[in-house]
CSV table of N, CA and C in Angstrom, one decimal:
chain,number,residue,atom,x,y,z
A,184,TYR,N,0.8,-1.2,0.0
A,184,TYR,CA,0.0,0.0,0.0
A,184,TYR,C,0.9,1.2,0.0
A,185,GLN,N,0.6,2.1,-0.9
A,185,GLN,CA,1.3,3.4,-1.0
A,185,GLN,C,0.3,4.5,-1.2
A,186,PRO,N,0.2,5.5,-0.3
A,186,PRO,CA,-0.8,6.6,-0.5
A,186,PRO,C,-0.5,7.4,-1.7
A,187,LEU,N,-1.5,7.8,-2.4
A,187,LEU,CA,-1.4,8.6,-3.6
A,187,LEU,C,-1.2,10.1,-3.2
A,188,MET,N,-1.8,10.5,-2.1
A,188,MET,CA,-1.7,11.9,-1.7
A,188,MET,C,-1.9,12.0,-0.2
A,189,GLN,N,-1.2,12.9,0.4
A,189,GLN,CA,-1.4,13.3,1.8
A,189,GLN,C,-2.2,14.6,1.8
A,190,ALA,N,-3.5,14.6,2.1
A,190,ALA,CA,-4.3,15.8,2.0
A,190,ALA,C,-4.9,16.3,3.2
A,191,LYS,N,-5.4,17.5,3.2
A,191,LYS,CA,-6.2,18.1,4.3
A,191,LYS,C,-7.5,18.6,3.7
A,192,ILE,N,-8.5,18.8,4.5
A,192,ILE,CA,-9.8,19.3,4.1
A,192,ILE,C,-10.0,20.7,4.8
A,193,ASN,N,-10.1,21.8,4.1
A,193,ASN,CA,-10.3,23.0,4.8
A,193,ASN,C,-11.8,23.3,5.2
A,194,ARG,N,-12.1,24.4,5.7
A,194,ARG,CA,-13.4,24.7,6.2
A,194,ARG,C,-14.5,24.8,5.1
A,195,GLU,N,-14.0,25.0,3.9
A,195,GLU,CA,-14.9,25.1,2.8
A,195,GLU,C,-15.1,23.7,2.1
A,196,GLY,N,-14.4,22.7,2.6
A,196,GLY,CA,-14.5,21.4,2.0
A,196,GLY,C,-13.6,21.1,0.9
A,197,VAL,N,-12.6,22.0,0.7
A,197,VAL,CA,-11.6,21.8,-0.4
A,197,VAL,C,-10.6,20.7,0.1
A,198,LEU,N,-10.3,19.8,-0.7
A,198,LEU,CA,-9.3,18.7,-0.4
A,198,LEU,C,-8.1,19.0,-1.3
A,199,ALA,N,-6.9,19.2,-0.6
A,199,ALA,CA,-5.7,19.5,-1.3
A,199,ALA,C,-4.5,19.2,-0.3
A,200,ASP,N,-3.3,19.1,-0.9
A,200,ASP,CA,-2.2,18.8,-0.1
A,200,ASP,C,-1.8,20.1,0.7
A,201,GLU,N,-1.0,19.9,1.7
A,201,GLU,CA,-0.6,21.0,2.6
A,201,GLU,C,0.1,22.1,1.9
A,202,ALA,N,1.0,21.8,0.9
A,202,ALA,CA,1.7,22.8,0.2
A,202,ALA,C,0.8,23.7,-0.5
A,203,ALA,N,-0.3,23.2,-1.1
A,203,ALA,CA,-1.3,24.1,-1.8
A,203,ALA,C,-2.0,25.0,-0.8
A,204,PHE,N,-2.3,24.6,0.3
A,204,PHE,CA,-3.0,25.4,1.3
A,204,PHE,C,-2.0,26.5,1.9
A,205,ARG,N,-0.7,26.0,2.1
A,205,ARG,CA,0.3,27.0,2.6
A,205,ARG,C,0.5,28.1,1.6
A,206,LYS,N,0.5,27.8,0.3
A,206,LYS,CA,0.6,28.9,-0.7
A,206,LYS,C,-0.6,29.7,-0.7
A,207,LEU,N,-1.8,29.1,-0.7
A,207,LEU,CA,-3.0,29.9,-0.8
A,207,LEU,C,-3.2,30.8,0.4
A,208,LEU,N,-2.8,30.4,1.6
A,208,LEU,CA,-3.0,31.2,2.8
A,208,LEU,C,-1.8,32.1,3.1
A,209,GLY,N,-0.7,31.9,2.4
A,209,GLY,CA,0.5,32.8,2.6
A,209,GLY,C,1.2,32.4,3.9
A,210,ILE,N,1.2,31.1,4.3
A,210,ILE,CA,1.8,30.6,5.5
A,210,ILE,C,3.3,30.8,5.5
A,211,ASN,N,3.9,30.5,4.4
A,211,ASN,CA,5.4,30.6,4.4
A,211,ASN,C,5.9,32.0,4.7
A,212,GLU,N,5.2,33.0,4.1
A,212,GLU,CA,5.5,34.4,4.4
A,212,GLU,C,5.3,34.7,5.9
A,213,LEU,N,4.2,34.3,6.4
A,213,LEU,CA,3.8,34.5,7.8
A,213,LEU,C,4.9,34.0,8.8
A,214,GLU,N,5.4,32.8,8.5
A,214,GLU,CA,6.3,32.1,9.4
A,214,GLU,C,7.7,32.7,9.4
A,215,LYS,N,8.0,33.7,8.7
A,215,LYS,CA,9.3,34.3,8.7
A,215,LYS,C,9.6,35.0,10.0
A,216,THR,N,8.6,35.4,10.8
A,216,THR,CA,8.9,36.1,12.0
A,216,THR,C,8.2,35.3,13.2
A,217,ALA,N,8.7,35.5,14.4
A,217,ALA,CA,8.1,34.8,15.5
A,217,ALA,C,6.6,35.1,15.7
A,218,GLU,N,6.3,36.4,15.5
A,218,GLU,CA,4.9,36.8,15.7
A,218,GLU,C,4.1,36.2,14.5
A,219,GLY,N,4.6,36.1,13.3
A,219,GLY,CA,4.0,35.5,12.2
A,219,GLY,C,3.8,34.1,12.4
A,220,GLN,N,4.7,33.4,13.0
A,220,GLN,CA,4.5,32.0,13.3
A,220,GLN,C,3.3,31.7,14.2
A,221,LYS,N,3.1,32.6,15.1
A,221,LYS,CA,1.9,32.5,16.0
A,221,LYS,C,0.6,32.7,15.2
A,222,GLU,N,0.6,33.7,14.3
A,222,GLU,CA,-0.5,34.0,13.4
A,222,GLU,C,-0.8,32.8,12.5
A,223,ALA,N,0.3,32.3,11.9
A,223,ALA,CA,0.2,31.2,11.0
A,223,ALA,C,-0.5,30.0,11.7
A,224,GLU,N,-0.1,29.7,12.9
A,224,GLU,CA,-0.7,28.6,13.7
A,224,GLU,C,-2.2,28.9,13.9
A,225,LEU,N,-2.6,30.1,14.2
A,225,LEU,CA,-4.1,30.4,14.3
A,225,LEU,C,-4.8,30.3,13.0
A,226,VAL,N,-4.2,30.7,11.9
A,226,VAL,CA,-4.8,30.6,10.6
A,226,VAL,C,-5.0,29.1,10.2
A,227,MET,N,-4.0,28.3,10.5
A,227,MET,CA,-4.1,26.9,10.2
A,227,MET,C,-5.2,26.2,11.0
A,228,ARG,N,-5.3,26.5,12.3
A,228,ARG,CA,-6.3,26.0,13.2
A,228,ARG,C,-7.7,26.4,12.7
A,229,LYS,N,-7.8,27.6,12.4
A,229,LYS,CA,-9.1,28.1,11.9
A,229,LYS,C,-9.6,27.5,10.6
A,230,GLU,N,-8.6,27.3,9.7
A,230,GLU,CA,-8.9,26.8,8.4
A,230,GLU,C,-9.2,25.3,8.4
A,231,PHE,N,-8.6,24.5,9.3
A,231,PHE,CA,-8.7,23.1,9.3
A,231,PHE,C,-9.5,22.6,10.6
A,232,GLY,N,-10.1,23.4,11.3
A,232,GLY,CA,-10.8,23.0,12.5
A,232,GLY,C,-12.0,22.1,12.3
A,233,ASN,N,-12.5,22.2,11.1
A,233,ASN,CA,-13.7,21.4,10.7
A,233,ASN,C,-13.4,20.2,9.9
A,234,GLY,N,-12.1,19.7,9.9
A,234,GLY,CA,-11.7,18.6,9.1
A,234,GLY,C,-12.3,17.3,9.5
A,235,PRO,N,-11.9,16.2,8.9
A,235,PRO,CA,-12.5,14.9,9.2
A,235,PRO,C,-12.3,14.5,10.6
A,236,LEU,N,-13.3,13.8,11.1
A,236,LEU,CA,-13.1,13.3,12.5
A,236,LEU,C,-12.0,12.2,12.5
A,237,VAL,N,-11.3,12.2,13.6
A,237,VAL,CA,-10.1,11.3,13.7
A,237,VAL,C,-10.5,9.8,13.5
A,238,CYS,N,-11.7,9.4,14.0
A,238,CYS,CA,-12.0,8.0,14.0
A,238,CYS,C,-12.8,7.6,12.8
A,239,THR,N,-13.0,8.4,11.8
A,239,THR,CA,-13.9,8.1,10.7
A,239,THR,C,-13.1,7.4,9.6
A,240,THR,N,-13.8,6.6,8.8
A,240,THR,CA,-13.2,6.0,7.6
A,240,THR,C,-14.1,6.5,6.4
A,241,PRO,N,-13.4,7.0,5.4
A,241,PRO,CA,-14.2,7.4,4.2
A,241,PRO,C,-15.0,6.3,3.6
A,242,ALA,N,-16.2,6.6,3.1
A,242,ALA,CA,-17.0,5.6,2.3
A,242,ALA,C,-16.8,6.0,0.8
A,243,ILE,N,-16.6,4.9,0.0
A,243,ILE,CA,-16.5,5.2,-1.4
A,243,ILE,C,-17.6,4.3,-2.1
A,244,SER,N,-18.4,5.0,-3.0
A,244,SER,CA,-19.5,4.4,-3.7
A,244,SER,C,-19.6,5.0,-5.1
A,245,ASP,N,-19.7,4.2,-6.1
A,245,ASP,CA,-19.9,4.7,-7.5
A,245,ASP,C,-19.0,5.8,-7.9
A,246,GLY,N,-17.8,5.8,-7.4
A,246,GLY,CA,-16.8,6.8,-7.8
A,246,GLY,C,-16.8,8.1,-6.9
A,247,PHE,N,-17.6,8.1,-5.9
A,247,PHE,CA,-17.7,9.2,-5.0
A,247,PHE,C,-17.1,8.8,-3.6
A,248,MET,N,-16.4,9.7,-3.0
A,248,MET,CA,-15.9,9.5,-1.6
A,248,MET,C,-16.6,10.4,-0.7
A,249,TYR,N,-17.1,9.8,0.4
A,249,TYR,CA,-17.9,10.5,1.4
A,249,TYR,C,-17.1,10.5,2.7
A,250,ILE,N,-16.9,11.7,3.3
A,250,ILE,CA,-16.1,11.8,4.5
A,250,ILE,C,-17.0,12.6,5.6
A,251,ARG,N,-17.1,12.0,6.8
A,251,ARG,CA,-17.8,12.6,7.8
A,251,ARG,C,-16.9,13.7,8.5
A,252,LEU,N,-17.4,14.9,8.6
A,252,LEU,CA,-16.7,16.0,9.2
A,252,LEU,C,-17.3,16.4,10.5
A,253,LYS,N,-16.6,17.3,11.2
A,253,LYS,CA,-17.2,17.7,12.5
A,253,LYS,C,-18.5,18.4,12.4
A,254,ARG,N,-18.7,19.1,11.3
A,254,ARG,CA,-20.0,19.8,11.1
A,254,ARG,C,-20.8,19.4,9.9
A,255,GLY,N,-20.6,18.2,9.4
A,255,GLY,CA,-21.3,17.8,8.2
A,255,GLY,C,-20.6,16.7,7.4
A,256,ILE,N,-20.9,16.6,6.2
A,256,ILE,CA,-20.3,15.5,5.3
A,256,ILE,C,-19.8,16.2,4.1
A,257,ALA,N,-18.6,15.7,3.6
A,257,ALA,CA,-18.0,16.2,2.4
A,257,ALA,C,-18.1,15.0,1.4
A,258,CYS,N,-18.4,15.4,0.1
A,258,CYS,CA,-18.5,14.4,-1.0
A,258,CYS,C,-17.5,14.8,-2.1
A,259,TYR,N,-16.7,13.9,-2.5
A,259,TYR,CA,-15.7,14.2,-3.6
A,259,TYR,C,-15.9,13.2,-4.7
A,260,ASP,N,-16.0,13.8,-6.0
A,260,ASP,CA,-16.1,13.0,-7.2
A,260,ASP,C,-14.7,12.5,-7.6
A,261,LEU,N,-14.5,11.2,-7.5
A,261,LEU,CA,-13.2,10.6,-7.8
A,261,LEU,C,-13.2,10.0,-9.2
A,262,ARG,N,-14.3,10.2,-10.0
A,262,ARG,CA,-14.3,9.6,-11.4
A,262,ARG,C,-13.4,10.5,-12.2
A,263,LYS,N,-12.8,9.9,-13.3
A,263,LYS,CA,-12.0,10.6,-14.2
A,263,LYS,C,-12.8,11.3,-15.3
């Protein structure tokens, strides 16, 4: 078994790798100072606080992946 992607789900339900979110949120720039590192931590917590529950397993059916989140369900179309 080898994972295809290591991803996170943000508060809007977007599924992407951490590098994409760091670029989108400007985290690398924020982390250049001590105060910015604190702000970056808050931004990341706010952005990903609604992610998947730790104990859940995604369900896959007919090319769709369903993930239970803290405040709802996310559905991703995995079909090509």
